[in-house]
Structures are given as C-alpha cells and as structure tokens.
Tab-separated table of C-alpha atoms in Angstrom:
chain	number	residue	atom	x	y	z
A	1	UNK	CA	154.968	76.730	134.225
A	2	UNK	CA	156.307	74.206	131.581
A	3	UNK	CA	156.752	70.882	131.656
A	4	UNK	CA	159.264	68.537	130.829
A	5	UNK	CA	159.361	66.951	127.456
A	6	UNK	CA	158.220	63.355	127.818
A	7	UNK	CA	160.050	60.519	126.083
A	8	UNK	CA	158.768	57.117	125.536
A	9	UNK	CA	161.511	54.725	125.415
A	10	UNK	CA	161.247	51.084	124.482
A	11	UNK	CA	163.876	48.654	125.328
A	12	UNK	CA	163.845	45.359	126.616
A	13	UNK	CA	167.176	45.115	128.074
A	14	UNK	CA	166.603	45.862	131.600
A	15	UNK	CA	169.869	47.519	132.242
A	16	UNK	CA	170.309	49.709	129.451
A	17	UNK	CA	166.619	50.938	130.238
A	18	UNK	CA	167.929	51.722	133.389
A	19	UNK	CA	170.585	53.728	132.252
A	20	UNK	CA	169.123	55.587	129.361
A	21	UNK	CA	166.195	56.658	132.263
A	22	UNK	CA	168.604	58.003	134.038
A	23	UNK	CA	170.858	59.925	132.157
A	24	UNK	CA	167.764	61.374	130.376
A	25	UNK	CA	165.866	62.124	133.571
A	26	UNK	CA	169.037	63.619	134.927
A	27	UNK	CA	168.524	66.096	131.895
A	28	UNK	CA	165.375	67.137	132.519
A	29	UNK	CA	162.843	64.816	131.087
A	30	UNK	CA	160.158	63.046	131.679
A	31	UNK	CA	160.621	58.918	130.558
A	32	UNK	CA	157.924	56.456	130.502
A	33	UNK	CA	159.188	53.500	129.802
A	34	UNK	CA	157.659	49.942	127.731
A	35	UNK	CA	160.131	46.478	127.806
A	36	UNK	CA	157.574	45.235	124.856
A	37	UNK	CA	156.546	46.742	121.336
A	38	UNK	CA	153.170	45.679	121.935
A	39	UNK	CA	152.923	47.814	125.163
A	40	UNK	CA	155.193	50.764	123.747
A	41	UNK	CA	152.042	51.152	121.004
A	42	UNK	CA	149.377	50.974	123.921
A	43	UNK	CA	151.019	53.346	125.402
A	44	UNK	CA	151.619	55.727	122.761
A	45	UNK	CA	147.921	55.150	121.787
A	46	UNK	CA	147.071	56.607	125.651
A	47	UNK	CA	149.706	59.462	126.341
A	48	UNK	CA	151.019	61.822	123.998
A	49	UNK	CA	155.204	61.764	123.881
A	50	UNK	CA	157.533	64.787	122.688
A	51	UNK	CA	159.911	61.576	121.383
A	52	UNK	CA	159.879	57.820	121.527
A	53	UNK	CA	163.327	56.362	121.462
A	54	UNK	CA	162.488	52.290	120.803
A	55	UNK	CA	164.765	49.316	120.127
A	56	UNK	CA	164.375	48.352	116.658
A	57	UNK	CA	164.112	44.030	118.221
A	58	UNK	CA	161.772	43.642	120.467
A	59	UNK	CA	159.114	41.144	122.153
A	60	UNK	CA	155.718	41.571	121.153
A	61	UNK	CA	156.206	43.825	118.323
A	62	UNK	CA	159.084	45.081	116.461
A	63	UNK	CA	160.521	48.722	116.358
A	64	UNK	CA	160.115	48.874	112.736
A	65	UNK	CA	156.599	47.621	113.014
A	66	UNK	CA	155.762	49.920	115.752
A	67	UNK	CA	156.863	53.010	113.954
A	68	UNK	CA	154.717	51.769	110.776
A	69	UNK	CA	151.670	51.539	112.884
C-alpha cells in the first residue's frame, strides 16, 4: 500500500488555503497546512513533505527566507 504524497503548503490567506487544500486533496494528496513561515519551518523540521508550496510574504518568516533555511 502507498501513500499519498504529502504537501506542505504555506499561505496566510485563509481562503485561498482553503481552496488550494481542496483542490489538491481532491487529487489525491495529503496537505498539511502552516498560515506562518515560522511554523511552515517547524513543521518541515518535524515531518518529511514530497513538496512545500509556500507564499513568498508571510508573517513570521518570509518564503524566501524559509526556503534559504
């Protein structure tokens, strides 16, 4: 048995969170998802992801910055 590929996706904006979960969970994967930088990178640092689709502004810590680190 496989399992989905899990995404980590980092957006703030509520609603377009929403939607991208949706539309990507309706395709089969797996989506954890961080409204902060800071806790995008926390989680990253605690689950392993096939992808992380992030906002390049965010609170906390920056997309750029986050990819960096």
């Amino acid at each position: 048995m496989t399992s989905n590929p899990k995404i980590l996706l980092i957006e703030d904006d509520a609603r377009l969170a929403a939607n991208l979960r949706q539309v990507l969970e309706d395709k089969g994967f797996t989506v954890t998802h961080a409204a902060r930088g800071d806790d995008g990178l926390q989680r990253a640092g605690n689950a392993a992801f096939d992808v992380v689709l992030t906002d390049l502004r965010l609170p906390g810590l920056g997309g750029l910055d986050l990819v960096r680190q």
